[in-house]
Coordinates of C-alpha atoms in Angstrom, one line a residue:
Chain A
M1 CA -13.8 -17.6 -29.1
D2 CA -15.8 -20.6 -27.8
Q3 CA -15.6 -23.2 -29.8
E4 CA -19.8 -23.2 -29.1
I5 CA -20.2 -20.0 -30.9
L6 CA -17.1 -20.6 -33.7
K7 CA -19.6 -24.0 -35.1
E8 CA -22.4 -21.2 -35.7
L9 CA -20.2 -18.9 -37.4
S10 CA -19.1 -20.4 -41.7
D11 CA -16.2 -18.9 -42.9
N12 CA -18.1 -15.7 -44.7
Q13 CA -19.8 -14.5 -41.3
R14 CA -16.4 -15.0 -39.1
T15 CA -15.0 -12.2 -41.8
L16 CA -18.1 -10.1 -41.5
V17 CA -17.7 -10.5 -38.1
I18 CA -14.5 -9.3 -38.2
E19 CA -15.6 -6.3 -40.5
K20 CA -17.9 -5.4 -38.3
L21 CA -15.5 -4.6 -35.3
N22 CA -13.0 -3.3 -37.2
H23 CA -15.6 -1.1 -38.2
Y24 CA -16.5 0.0 -35.3
N25 CA -13.4 0.2 -33.8
P26 CA -10.6 1.1 -35.8
K27 CA -8.0 0.9 -34.1
L28 CA -8.8 -3.1 -32.6
K29 CA -7.0 -3.9 -36.1
I30 CA -8.5 -7.7 -35.6
G31 CA -7.1 -10.4 -37.6
R32 CA -8.6 -13.5 -37.2
I33 CA -10.9 -15.3 -34.4
S34 CA -9.3 -18.7 -32.9
P35 CA -11.1 -20.5 -30.3
F36 CA -9.5 -20.3 -26.6
P37 CA -6.3 -22.3 -26.1
G38 CA -7.4 -24.4 -23.3
G39 CA -4.9 -24.7 -20.4
E40 CA -4.5 -22.0 -18.0
S41 CA -5.1 -18.8 -21.1
F42 CA -7.2 -17.1 -20.2
S43 CA -9.0 -18.1 -17.5
I44 CA -11.5 -14.7 -17.3
A45 CA -13.6 -17.3 -19.7
Q46 CA -14.1 -20.0 -16.6
L47 CA -14.5 -17.1 -14.4
A48 CA -16.9 -15.5 -16.2
D49 CA -19.0 -19.0 -16.8
S50 CA -20.4 -18.4 -19.9
K51 CA -18.1 -19.6 -22.0
K52 CA -20.6 -19.9 -24.6
R53 CA -21.2 -16.4 -25.1
F54 CA -18.1 -15.0 -24.0
A55 CA -15.3 -13.9 -26.2
L56 CA -12.2 -11.6 -26.5
V57 CA -9.8 -9.5 -28.5
A58 CA -6.4 -10.1 -27.4
E59 CA -3.0 -8.6 -28.9
E60 CA -0.1 -10.1 -29.1
C61 CA 2.8 -9.3 -26.3
G62 CA 5.9 -10.8 -27.2
K63 CA 7.3 -13.9 -25.5
I64 CA 6.2 -16.0 -22.4
P65 CA 8.1 -14.9 -19.8
D66 CA 10.0 -17.7 -18.0
H67 CA 8.5 -16.8 -14.5
G68 CA 4.9 -16.1 -13.2
S69 CA 1.8 -17.4 -14.2
L70 CA -0.6 -16.0 -16.5
A71 CA -3.4 -13.6 -14.9
P72 CA -6.7 -14.0 -15.6
D73 CA -6.8 -12.0 -19.1
E74 CA -3.8 -13.5 -20.8
G75 CA -3.0 -16.3 -22.6
V76 CA -0.9 -18.2 -24.4
V77 CA -1.5 -18.9 -28.0
E78 CA 0.7 -21.3 -30.4
T79 CA -0.1 -21.5 -34.3
E80 CA 1.7 -23.9 -36.7
R81 CA 3.6 -20.7 -37.7
D82 CA 4.9 -19.2 -34.2
S83 CA 6.0 -20.4 -31.0
P84 CA 3.7 -20.2 -27.8
T85 CA 3.1 -15.8 -27.6
L86 CA 2.3 -14.6 -24.4
Y87 CA -1.5 -12.4 -25.6
R88 CA -3.2 -10.4 -23.4
T89 CA -6.9 -8.7 -23.1
V90 CA -8.2 -5.5 -25.1
L91 CA -11.9 -6.2 -24.6
Y92 CA -14.5 -8.4 -23.7
L93 CA -17.4 -9.9 -26.1
F94 CA -20.6 -10.8 -25.0
V95 CA -21.8 -12.8 -27.9
T96 CA -25.5 -13.2 -28.5
G97 CA -26.9 -16.0 -30.5
R98 CA -28.6 -16.1 -34.6
E99 CA -31.6 -16.1 -33.0
T100 CA -33.7 -14.4 -30.9
G101 CA -35.1 -16.5 -28.8
G102 CA -37.0 -15.5 -26.0
R103 CA -36.8 -11.7 -26.6
N104 CA -36.2 -10.0 -23.6
V105 CA -33.8 -12.9 -22.3
F106 CA -32.1 -12.3 -25.3
V107 CA -29.6 -9.6 -23.7
T108 CA -29.8 -10.6 -20.6
Q109 CA -28.7 -14.4 -21.0
T110 CA -25.7 -12.9 -23.4
L111 CA -24.5 -10.7 -20.8
F112 CA -25.4 -12.7 -17.5
P113 CA -23.4 -14.3 -15.1
G114 CA -20.6 -13.3 -16.7
L115 CA -21.0 -9.6 -16.7
C116 CA -21.2 -10.3 -12.7
A117 CA -17.7 -11.7 -12.7
L118 CA -16.2 -9.2 -14.4
I119 CA -17.6 -6.8 -11.8
D120 CA -16.1 -9.0 -8.9
E121 CA -12.5 -8.4 -10.5
M122 CA -13.2 -4.7 -9.4
K123 CA -13.4 -4.8 -6.2
A124 CA -10.6 -3.7 -5.1
A125 CA -10.1 -0.7 -7.8
P126 CA -9.9 2.6 -7.8
G127 CA -12.5 4.5 -9.5
I128 CA -15.9 2.8 -10.5
A129 CA -15.2 1.4 -13.9
F130 CA -17.5 -2.1 -14.3
S131 CA -14.7 -3.8 -16.6
S132 CA -10.6 -4.0 -16.3
H133 CA -11.4 -3.5 -20.6
P134 CA -13.8 -2.5 -22.4
V135 CA -17.3 -4.7 -23.0
Y136 CA -19.4 -5.2 -26.3
F137 CA -21.8 -6.9 -26.8
L138 CA -21.9 -8.7 -30.4
D139 CA -25.2 -9.2 -32.2
L140 CA -25.0 -12.1 -34.5
A141 CA -29.1 -12.2 -34.3
S142 CA -31.2 -11.3 -37.6
G143 CA -34.8 -9.4 -37.9
R144 CA -36.1 -6.6 -36.3
I145 CA -34.7 -6.0 -32.5
H146 CA -37.8 -6.5 -30.6
D147 CA -38.7 -3.8 -28.2
S148 CA -38.1 -5.6 -24.9
V149 CA -34.6 -6.5 -26.8
L150 CA -33.9 -2.7 -27.2
R151 CA -34.8 -1.4 -24.2
M152 CA -32.1 -4.0 -22.6
L153 CA -29.9 -2.5 -25.0
N154 CA -30.8 1.3 -23.8
L155 CA -29.5 0.2 -20.8
F156 CA -26.6 -1.6 -21.0
T157 CA -25.2 1.0 -23.4
A158 CA -26.1 3.6 -21.6
M159 CA -23.7 2.1 -18.8
G160 CA -21.1 2.3 -21.2
I161 CA -21.4 -1.1 -23.3
G162 CA -20.4 -1.0 -26.7
Y163 CA -22.9 -2.1 -28.9
V164 CA -21.9 -4.2 -32.8
S165 CA -24.3 -5.4 -34.6
V166 CA -23.5 -7.6 -37.5
Y167 CA -27.0 -8.1 -39.8
R168 CA -29.0 -5.4 -38.1
A169 CA -29.0 -1.5 -37.9
D170 CA -32.6 -0.9 -36.1
F171 CA -30.8 0.1 -32.9
D172 CA -27.9 3.0 -32.5
P173 CA -26.3 3.0 -29.5
A174 CA -25.1 6.6 -30.1
A175 CA -28.8 7.9 -30.1
S176 CA -29.9 5.6 -26.6
P177 CA -30.2 8.3 -23.4
R178 CA -26.3 8.9 -21.2
E179 CA -28.3 10.4 -18.3
L180 CA -30.4 8.8 -15.9
E181 CA -34.1 10.9 -16.3
A182 CA -33.9 10.3 -19.8
L183 CA -32.6 6.6 -19.8
L184 CA -35.5 6.1 -17.5
Q185 CA -38.2 7.8 -19.7
V186 CA -37.1 5.6 -22.2
T187 CA -37.3 2.1 -20.3
G188 CA -39.6 3.3 -17.7
D189 CA -42.7 1.1 -18.5
R190 CA -41.1 -1.9 -17.3
R191 CA -40.6 -1.0 -14.5
A192 CA -43.6 0.0 -13.4
G193 CA -44.6 -2.7 -10.1
R194 CA -41.1 -3.4 -9.7
P195 CA -40.1 -1.5 -7.0
Y196 CA -37.0 -3.0 -7.3
Y197 CA -35.2 0.7 -6.5
S198 CA -36.7 4.8 -6.4
V199 CA -35.2 7.7 -7.8
D200 CA -36.0 11.0 -5.9
A201 CA -35.3 13.6 -9.1
E202 CA -35.5 16.2 -7.3
N203 CA -32.8 15.5 -4.8
R204 CA -30.7 13.5 -7.2
M205 CA -30.9 10.3 -5.5
L206 CA -31.5 6.4 -6.5
T207 CA -32.5 3.9 -3.4
Y208 CA -32.6 0.3 -3.4
T209 CA -35.1 -1.0 -1.9
K210 CA -35.6 -4.6 -0.8
S211 CA -39.5 -5.0 -1.2
E212 CA -39.4 -7.6 -3.9
F213 CA -36.8 -10.0 -2.6
V214 CA -39.8 -12.3 -1.3
P215 CA -41.0 -16.1 -1.7
G216 CA -43.0 -15.0 -4.7
G217 CA -41.5 -11.9 -5.7
L218 CA -37.9 -12.4 -6.8
L219 CA -37.7 -15.3 -5.1
A220 CA -38.9 -18.5 -5.6
E221 CA -42.0 -20.5 -3.3
G222 CA -40.7 -21.6 0.2
A223 CA -37.3 -19.8 -0.1
T224 CA -35.4 -19.2 3.1
P225 CA -32.2 -17.7 4.2
A226 CA -30.2 -21.5 4.4
N227 CA -32.3 -22.2 0.8
W228 CA -32.3 -18.6 -1.3
L229 CA -33.1 -19.1 -4.6
F230 CA -34.5 -16.8 -6.8
K231 CA -37.7 -17.6 -9.1
G232 CA -36.4 -19.1 -12.9
S233 CA -34.3 -16.3 -14.1
N234 CA -35.5 -13.7 -12.0
D235 CA -31.4 -13.0 -11.2
K236 CA -30.5 -12.4 -14.5
F237 CA -33.7 -9.8 -15.1
Y238 CA -33.4 -8.0 -11.5
W239 CA -29.3 -7.5 -12.6
S240 CA -30.0 -6.5 -15.0
E241 CA -32.4 -4.1 -13.9
V242 CA -30.4 -2.6 -11.4
L243 CA -27.0 -2.9 -12.9
P244 CA -27.1 -0.1 -15.7
V245 CA -29.0 2.1 -13.5
A246 CA -26.6 2.0 -10.4
V247 CA -23.9 2.9 -13.5
V248 CA -26.0 6.0 -15.0
A249 CA -27.1 7.5 -11.6
A250 CA -23.2 8.1 -11.0
H251 CA -22.4 9.6 -14.1
S252 CA -25.4 11.4 -14.1
G253 CA -24.5 12.8 -10.7
F254 CA -26.9 11.1 -8.8
R255 CA -26.2 9.8 -5.1
V256 CA -27.1 5.8 -4.8
D257 CA -28.2 4.4 -1.2
C258 CA -28.0 0.6 -2.0
S259 CA -27.9 0.5 2.1
E260 CA -31.5 -1.4 2.5
V261 CA -30.5 -4.3 0.2
V262 CA -26.7 -4.6 1.0
S263 CA -28.1 -4.9 5.4
Y264 CA -30.6 -7.5 3.4
L265 CA -27.7 -9.5 1.7
A266 CA -26.0 -9.9 5.0
E267 CA -29.0 -11.0 7.3
V268 CA -29.7 -13.3 4.7
R269 CA -25.9 -14.6 5.1
A270 CA -25.7 -14.7 8.8
A271 CA -29.5 -16.1 9.5
S272 CA -28.6 -19.1 6.6
G273 CA -25.9 -20.2 9.6
D274 CA -23.3 -22.6 8.0
A275 CA -25.7 -23.3 4.9
K276 CA -23.8 -23.0 1.3
M277 CA -25.0 -19.9 -0.2
S278 CA -26.0 -20.5 -4.1
I279 CA -23.8 -18.6 -6.3
K280 CA -27.2 -16.6 -7.4
F281 CA -27.0 -15.3 -4.0
S282 CA -22.9 -14.8 -3.9
R283 CA -23.6 -12.6 -7.8
T284 CA -26.1 -10.4 -6.5
V285 CA -23.9 -9.9 -3.3
A286 CA -20.6 -9.4 -5.5
L287 CA -22.9 -6.4 -8.0
F288 CA -24.2 -5.2 -4.9
E289 CA -20.5 -4.7 -3.6
Y290 CA -20.5 -2.4 -6.5
I291 CA -22.9 -1.0 -6.6
E292 CA -21.8 -0.1 -2.7
K293 CA -18.3 1.3 -4.0
I294 CA -20.5 3.4 -6.4
S295 CA -22.5 4.6 -3.4
E296 CA -19.1 6.4 -1.7
L297 CA -19.6 8.9 -4.4
N298 CA -20.8 12.3 -3.6
R299 CA -20.6 11.2 0.2
Chain B
M1 CA -12.1 1.7 -0.2
N2 CA -9.7 3.8 -2.8
I3 CA -12.0 5.1 -4.9
R4 CA -10.2 8.2 -6.5
P5 CA -6.7 8.3 -7.8
Q6 CA -4.1 10.2 -5.8
Q7 CA -2.2 13.3 -6.8
V8 CA 0.1 14.4 -4.4
I9 CA 3.4 16.6 -4.5
Y10 CA 5.9 15.3 -1.9
F11 CA 8.1 18.8 -0.6
G12 CA 11.3 19.5 1.4
A13 CA 14.6 20.0 1.9
P14 CA 17.2 18.1 -0.4
G15 CA 17.7 14.5 0.9
T16 CA 14.6 14.2 2.9
G17 CA 13.8 10.4 1.6
K18 CA 10.7 12.7 -0.9
S19 CA 11.4 10.5 -3.8
Y20 CA 12.0 6.5 -1.2
L21 CA 8.6 7.9 0.0
V22 CA 7.3 8.0 -3.3
N23 CA 8.7 4.5 -4.0
Q24 CA 6.9 3.4 -0.7
Q25 CA 3.8 4.5 -1.8
T26 CA 3.4 3.0 -5.5
K27 CA 5.1 -0.2 -4.2
G28 CA 3.8 -3.1 -6.5
K29 CA 1.6 -0.6 -9.0
K30 CA 2.8 -0.2 -12.4
V31 CA 4.8 2.7 -12.5
I32 CA 6.0 5.6 -15.2
R33 CA 8.6 7.8 -14.4
A34 CA 9.9 10.8 -15.7
T35 CA 12.7 13.2 -14.6
I36 CA 11.8 16.5 -15.2
H37 CA 14.2 19.2 -15.9
P38 CA 14.6 22.7 -17.5
E39 CA 14.5 21.6 -20.9
Y40 CA 12.1 19.3 -20.7
S41 CA 9.0 19.9 -23.1
Y42 CA 5.4 18.7 -24.3
S43 CA 6.6 16.9 -26.5
D44 CA 8.5 15.3 -24.4
F45 CA 5.9 14.7 -21.8
V46 CA 2.9 14.0 -24.3
G47 CA 4.7 12.9 -27.3
Q48 CA 5.9 14.1 -30.4
L49 CA 6.0 12.7 -34.4
L50 CA 9.3 11.4 -35.1
P51 CA 10.0 10.3 -39.0
A52 CA 11.0 6.7 -39.3
T53 CA 11.6 4.5 -42.4
G54 CA 8.4 2.5 -44.2
D55 CA 8.7 0.4 -46.6
E56 CA 11.4 1.0 -49.4
G57 CA 12.8 3.7 -47.8
S58 CA 9.9 5.8 -47.9
I59 CA 10.1 8.0 -44.4
R60 CA 6.6 8.5 -42.7
F61 CA 6.1 10.6 -38.9
D62 CA 5.1 8.3 -36.2
F63 CA 3.6 9.2 -32.8
V64 CA 6.0 8.2 -30.4
P65 CA 4.5 8.4 -26.8
G66 CA 6.1 10.6 -24.0
P67 CA 5.6 9.1 -20.4
L68 CA 1.5 10.6 -19.7
T69 CA 0.5 8.7 -23.1
E70 CA 2.6 5.4 -21.5
A71 CA 0.8 6.2 -18.5
L72 CA -2.7 6.7 -20.2
K73 CA -3.0 3.5 -22.2
T74 CA -1.2 1.6 -19.2
A75 CA -3.7 2.9 -17.4
F76 CA -6.5 2.1 -20.0
A77 CA -5.7 -1.6 -21.1
D78 CA -6.3 -2.9 -17.4
R79 CA -8.6 -0.4 -15.1
S80 CA -8.6 -2.4 -12.6
T81 CA -4.8 -1.9 -11.8
E82 CA -3.4 1.0 -10.7
V83 CA -1.1 3.0 -12.7
C84 CA 1.3 5.5 -11.1
L85 CA 2.9 8.5 -13.1
V86 CA 5.9 9.7 -10.9
L87 CA 7.6 12.9 -11.9
E88 CA 10.8 13.3 -10.0
E89 CA 12.0 16.8 -9.8
L90 CA 9.1 18.5 -10.8
S91 CA 10.3 21.8 -10.1
R92 CA 12.9 22.0 -12.1
G93 CA 10.7 22.2 -15.4
N94 CA 7.8 24.8 -16.8
V95 CA 5.4 22.9 -15.4
A96 CA 2.8 24.4 -17.1
A97 CA 4.4 24.3 -20.6
V98 CA 5.5 21.2 -19.8
F99 CA 1.6 19.4 -18.7
G100 CA 0.0 21.9 -21.6
D101 CA -3.6 20.9 -22.4
T102 CA -3.5 17.6 -20.7
F103 CA -3.3 20.4 -17.2
Q104 CA -7.1 20.1 -17.7
L105 CA -7.2 16.7 -16.6
I106 CA -5.4 17.2 -13.6
D107 CA -9.3 17.8 -12.2
R108 CA -11.0 15.1 -11.1
G109 CA -14.5 14.6 -10.7
E110 CA -16.3 12.2 -8.0
D111 CA -15.9 9.5 -10.0
G112 CA -11.9 9.7 -9.8
N113 CA -12.0 10.5 -13.6
S114 CA -11.3 14.1 -15.3
Q115 CA -14.0 15.9 -14.8
Y116 CA -13.3 18.0 -17.8
S117 CA -12.0 16.2 -20.8
I118 CA -9.8 17.8 -23.8
F119 CA -9.4 17.2 -27.5
N120 CA -6.3 15.6 -28.7
R121 CA -6.6 13.1 -31.6
M122 CA -2.4 11.9 -30.8
I123 CA -3.2 11.0 -27.7
A124 CA -6.4 9.2 -28.3
A125 CA -5.8 7.2 -31.0
E126 CA -3.1 5.5 -28.6
L127 CA -6.1 4.7 -26.6
V128 CA -8.6 1.9 -27.1
E129 CA -12.1 2.8 -26.4
T130 CA -13.1 3.4 -23.2
E131 CA -16.6 3.1 -22.0
E132 CA -15.9 7.1 -21.5
S133 CA -15.6 7.7 -24.5
L134 CA -18.4 5.5 -25.9
R135 CA -20.6 8.4 -23.8
N136 CA -18.7 11.1 -25.2
S137 CA -19.8 12.1 -28.6
S138 CA -16.2 12.8 -29.9
K139 CA -13.8 9.6 -30.5
H140 CA -10.7 12.2 -30.1
E141 CA -12.0 13.2 -26.2
V142 CA -9.2 12.2 -23.7
V143 CA -9.8 11.7 -19.9
F144 CA -7.5 10.3 -17.0
P145 CA -8.9 7.5 -15.6
A146 CA -9.7 6.5 -12.1
N147 CA -6.6 4.1 -12.0
L148 CA -4.1 6.9 -12.6
S149 CA -2.1 8.4 -10.0
I150 CA 0.3 10.8 -10.4
F151 CA 3.0 11.9 -7.6
A152 CA 5.7 14.2 -7.7
T153 CA 8.8 15.4 -5.7
V154 CA 9.8 18.8 -5.3
N155 CA 12.7 20.5 -4.2
V156 CA 11.5 23.6 -2.4
N157 CA 14.6 25.2 -3.1
D158 CA 15.1 24.6 -5.8
Q159 CA 15.5 28.1 -8.5
N160 CA 12.6 27.4 -10.4
V161 CA 13.0 28.5 -14.2
A162 CA 9.1 29.3 -13.7
P163 CA 7.1 29.2 -10.9
M164 CA 4.4 26.6 -10.4
D165 CA 0.8 28.3 -10.7
T166 CA -1.1 28.3 -7.8
A167 CA -4.3 26.9 -10.4
F168 CA -1.7 23.7 -11.0
K169 CA -0.6 24.2 -6.9
R170 CA -3.8 23.7 -5.7
R171 CA -5.0 20.3 -7.6
F172 CA -2.2 18.1 -5.8
D173 CA -2.4 17.0 -1.9
W174 CA 1.4 18.4 -0.5
R175 CA 2.8 16.7 2.0
Y176 CA 6.0 18.4 3.6
V177 CA 9.0 15.8 3.9
E178 CA 10.5 16.7 7.4
S179 CA 14.2 16.8 7.6
D180 CA 14.0 14.8 10.7
P181 CA 15.7 11.6 11.4
A182 CA 13.9 8.8 9.4
V183 CA 12.5 6.3 12.6
N184 CA 11.9 2.6 13.0
D185 CA 8.6 0.5 12.8
N186 CA 8.8 1.0 16.4
G187 CA 9.2 4.7 16.5
T188 CA 12.7 5.4 17.0
I189 CA 15.5 6.8 15.6
D190 CA 16.9 4.2 13.4
T191 CA 20.9 5.4 14.9
Q192 CA 22.4 3.1 12.2
L193 CA 20.9 4.4 8.8
N194 CA 22.9 6.0 7.2
N195 CA 24.9 7.7 10.1
P196 CA 28.7 7.6 9.9
A197 CA 31.2 8.5 12.4
I198 CA 32.3 11.8 11.3
V199 CA 35.5 14.1 12.7
I200 CA 34.7 17.8 12.2
A201 CA 38.3 19.7 12.8
T202 CA 38.2 22.9 15.8
A203 CA 40.6 24.9 16.9
S204 CA 41.0 23.1 20.1
G205 CA 41.2 20.0 18.3
P206 CA 39.1 17.1 16.4
I207 CA 35.6 16.5 17.7
K208 CA 33.9 13.2 16.9
T209 CA 30.4 13.1 16.0
N210 CA 28.0 11.5 13.2
W211 CA 26.2 12.4 10.5
L212 CA 22.8 12.6 12.0
S213 CA 24.0 14.8 15.4
F214 CA 25.8 17.1 12.6
Y215 CA 23.3 17.5 9.8
S216 CA 20.3 18.2 13.1
A217 CA 22.3 20.6 14.7
L218 CA 23.3 22.5 11.1
N219 CA 19.4 22.4 10.4
K220 CA 18.7 24.3 13.6
F221 CA 22.0 26.6 13.0
I222 CA 20.2 27.5 9.2
V223 CA 16.7 28.5 11.2
D224 CA 17.3 30.3 13.9
K225 CA 16.9 34.0 14.1
A226 CA 18.2 35.0 17.0
K227 CA 21.4 32.6 17.4
G228 CA 21.9 30.8 13.8
M229 CA 21.5 32.1 10.4
G230 CA 17.9 33.0 10.6
R231 CA 16.9 31.3 7.0
N232 CA 14.2 29.6 5.9
E233 CA 14.0 25.6 6.4
D234 CA 14.4 25.4 2.2
R235 CA 18.0 25.7 2.8
Q236 CA 18.2 22.9 5.5
V237 CA 19.0 19.2 4.4
G238 CA 17.9 15.8 5.0
Q239 CA 19.4 12.6 6.2
F240 CA 20.1 11.3 2.6
F241 CA 21.2 14.5 1.0
L242 CA 25.0 12.5 1.7
D243 CA 24.5 8.7 0.9
F244 CA 27.2 6.3 2.4
P245 CA 28.1 3.0 1.7
R246 CA 26.9 1.3 4.1
Q247 CA 29.6 -1.5 5.5
T248 CA 31.7 2.1 5.1
V249 CA 29.5 3.4 8.2
Q250 CA 29.8 0.5 9.7
D251 CA 33.7 0.8 9.9
T252 CA 34.0 4.2 10.4
Y253 CA 32.4 2.5 13.9
S254 CA 35.3 -0.8 14.2
D255 CA 37.6 -1.1 16.6
D256 CA 40.6 -2.0 14.3
A257 CA 41.9 1.4 14.0
N258 CA 43.1 0.6 10.0
T259 CA 39.5 -0.3 9.5
R260 CA 38.0 2.6 11.1
G261 CA 41.2 5.3 9.6
D262 CA 40.5 4.1 6.3
A263 CA 36.1 4.5 6.3
T264 CA 36.6 7.4 8.1
R265 CA 38.7 9.4 4.9
V266 CA 36.2 7.6 2.6
I267 CA 33.4 9.4 4.8
N268 CA 35.4 12.8 4.8
D269 CA 35.8 13.0 1.4
I270 CA 31.9 11.9 0.6
F271 CA 31.4 15.5 3.4
K272 CA 33.8 17.1 1.8
N273 CA 32.6 16.7 -2.2
K274 CA 29.2 16.6 -1.5
L275 CA 28.0 18.9 1.6
L276 CA 30.5 21.6 1.4
Q277 CA 29.7 23.2 -2.1
Y278 CA 26.0 23.3 -0.7
L279 CA 26.6 24.5 2.2
W280 CA 28.9 27.7 0.9
Q281 CA 26.9 28.5 -2.7
D282 CA 22.8 27.7 -1.5
V283 CA 22.9 27.9 2.8
Q284 CA 25.6 30.7 3.2
G285 CA 25.4 32.9 0.1
H286 CA 24.8 36.6 0.7
S287 CA 23.1 35.8 3.9
T288 CA 25.4 36.8 6.5
G289 CA 24.9 40.5 4.8
F290 CA 21.1 40.3 6.5
G291 CA 22.7 40.4 10.0
G292 CA 22.0 36.2 10.5
K293 CA 24.9 34.5 12.0
S294 CA 27.9 32.9 9.1
L295 CA 28.0 29.0 9.2
F296 CA 32.3 29.3 8.5
D297 CA 34.8 30.7 10.3
K298 CA 36.2 34.2 9.1
S299 CA 39.0 33.3 8.3
V300 CA 37.5 31.4 5.3
T301 CA 36.8 33.6 2.7
S302 CA 37.1 31.3 -0.5
F303 CA 35.4 27.8 -1.5
G304 CA 38.9 26.9 -2.3
E305 CA 40.0 27.6 1.0
L306 CA 36.9 25.9 2.8
Y307 CA 38.2 22.9 0.7
R308 CA 41.6 22.9 1.4
L309 CA 41.6 23.4 5.0
F310 CA 38.4 21.7 6.2
D311 CA 40.5 18.1 6.8
S312 CA 42.8 20.0 9.3
S313 CA 41.7 23.1 10.1
Q314 CA 38.7 24.8 11.7
V315 CA 36.3 26.2 9.1
F316 CA 32.9 25.9 10.9
S317 CA 32.1 29.4 12.8
D318 CA 31.8 29.6 16.7
D319 CA 28.9 30.4 16.4
F320 CA 27.8 26.9 15.0
L321 CA 30.3 25.4 16.6
T322 CA 29.6 26.0 20.4
G323 CA 26.5 27.5 20.1
F324 CA 25.0 23.9 18.3
L325 CA 27.2 21.3 17.3
I326 CA 28.9 20.8 20.6
G327 CA 27.2 19.2 23.4
H328 CA 24.9 17.7 21.2
H329 CA 27.5 16.0 18.7
N330 CA 26.4 12.6 20.1
E331 CA 22.6 13.5 20.4
Y332 CA 21.8 10.3 17.7
T333 CA 25.0 7.9 19.2
Y334 CA 25.2 4.5 16.7
L335 CA 24.1 1.9 18.4
P336 CA 24.8 -1.2 17.3
S337 CA 23.0 -4.3 16.9

């Protein structure tokens, strides 16, 4: 875990976190929480660019090999008792703050942009898994879960992210819908007026549209191809709306068509000339490369 | 983009390079390998409970994963990496019994994962929780993930211990590996590869040929229905049925008579000890009873005679020698680089 998260937790709270995670998945057998060891270890945490909210569960894999460099999900841990030992990631955790904060940003700011980095690692992988390891959302907040947060939790648990809460019991991920149509019935209200995609239930088709990629819509006022910027935190909200439905659609037997958005992103890049694109543009591209992979299914 | 896993069975005559092709296909990927044999069982393949000593000498039973479960563990441990389960000599086992309930998992869906899951507490206990298991109601459900590919080799002329059923066969892509000599990257036949000079005794004196020319003539004779044995292609041999040491191959073409003589004796011993028995038992067998021509000369009436006479006398029939080998005995002449 990152030091920032660790500072927020007392010893008792750390023990509780371990208990909850082990209870949710007894195979984990987590024994302790440690800060990231630094150096080249677990470079995926740097890639995820959200270290404050990122943690991982790693298992001991013996002594460090003499040759080769560490994979992004590997790390070397040295304790007072043990000589340097190789650890390999078992699962990724996105850890919330202790407060619910700005409600609907509670989930999106915890998961993004880290989730984009994990997805980007899977571009060349077989299948449509969105991460090389399971991903859990570790909820450290207390108090009632606001409806807008529940909506987001439904979206992300539907796509296969585990949910573990340390203090709250008012969201049951097992009860959240797993089929696209049922999911959209639960989450549909907020989608009204945000035509990021359309769903043709009769023909079982999910189609992404580019219509909101306009200044004043998703983009900042005055945005141009060379100065392509999301407005405020629209990037995280947009990613949260478009990513889970793609995964759930694929598992619900829907065809996915993202060609309009993929073409749009390619046009923006071409029209920008040599301008260095924003990191949010790159992450949007990475996310749609993954959705495009999903769209290869059922062709 | 490679979304779906590969499930491929390479089949062909012995020595055609099926295992080599599998190695080429799986190079750089994580490979878990098993060699199937007639006694190979489900518990060998999936895993079994074995006794272990616990604290203070108590006995407990631990599940020891087999290659399938190990492959699943490896694949689920990192979904970004392709894991290959390689099953050599698949036809030598009873595949229905070896795969058991996991047979159901071979059926892949559009997303590359198994289309149907199975309930298997033992395997599930070995796997980390997955996004798929989060979707399923039971924690004991198992699927093959999309990053698990399966490659197998099959010798079509093996006398199977049990037939491979159609339901199993149709879930794999079958790729026939021809017995023709291997080609270079530029598409020409590599006449240096595993191609020593060979001396075959005939009534009119020894013929100097080479392995590629000899086995190619032999394969034509085996399948030719009019002038040969009229047998199936599965009785043919591949280029690597005999694996000759590289230096010895070169030495059979040496300008130095001693070096050449020593190497030729080594090659002839390999030929005699590894090929003749296959030809006598599996290729010749009782084939002449159905009107086909004999590979061996009429004077050879037992394997012992064949083995003893090979170096000094004509053991192959005139039908083979004059009809197929002579005239083609230098078709694939070794060309020094």
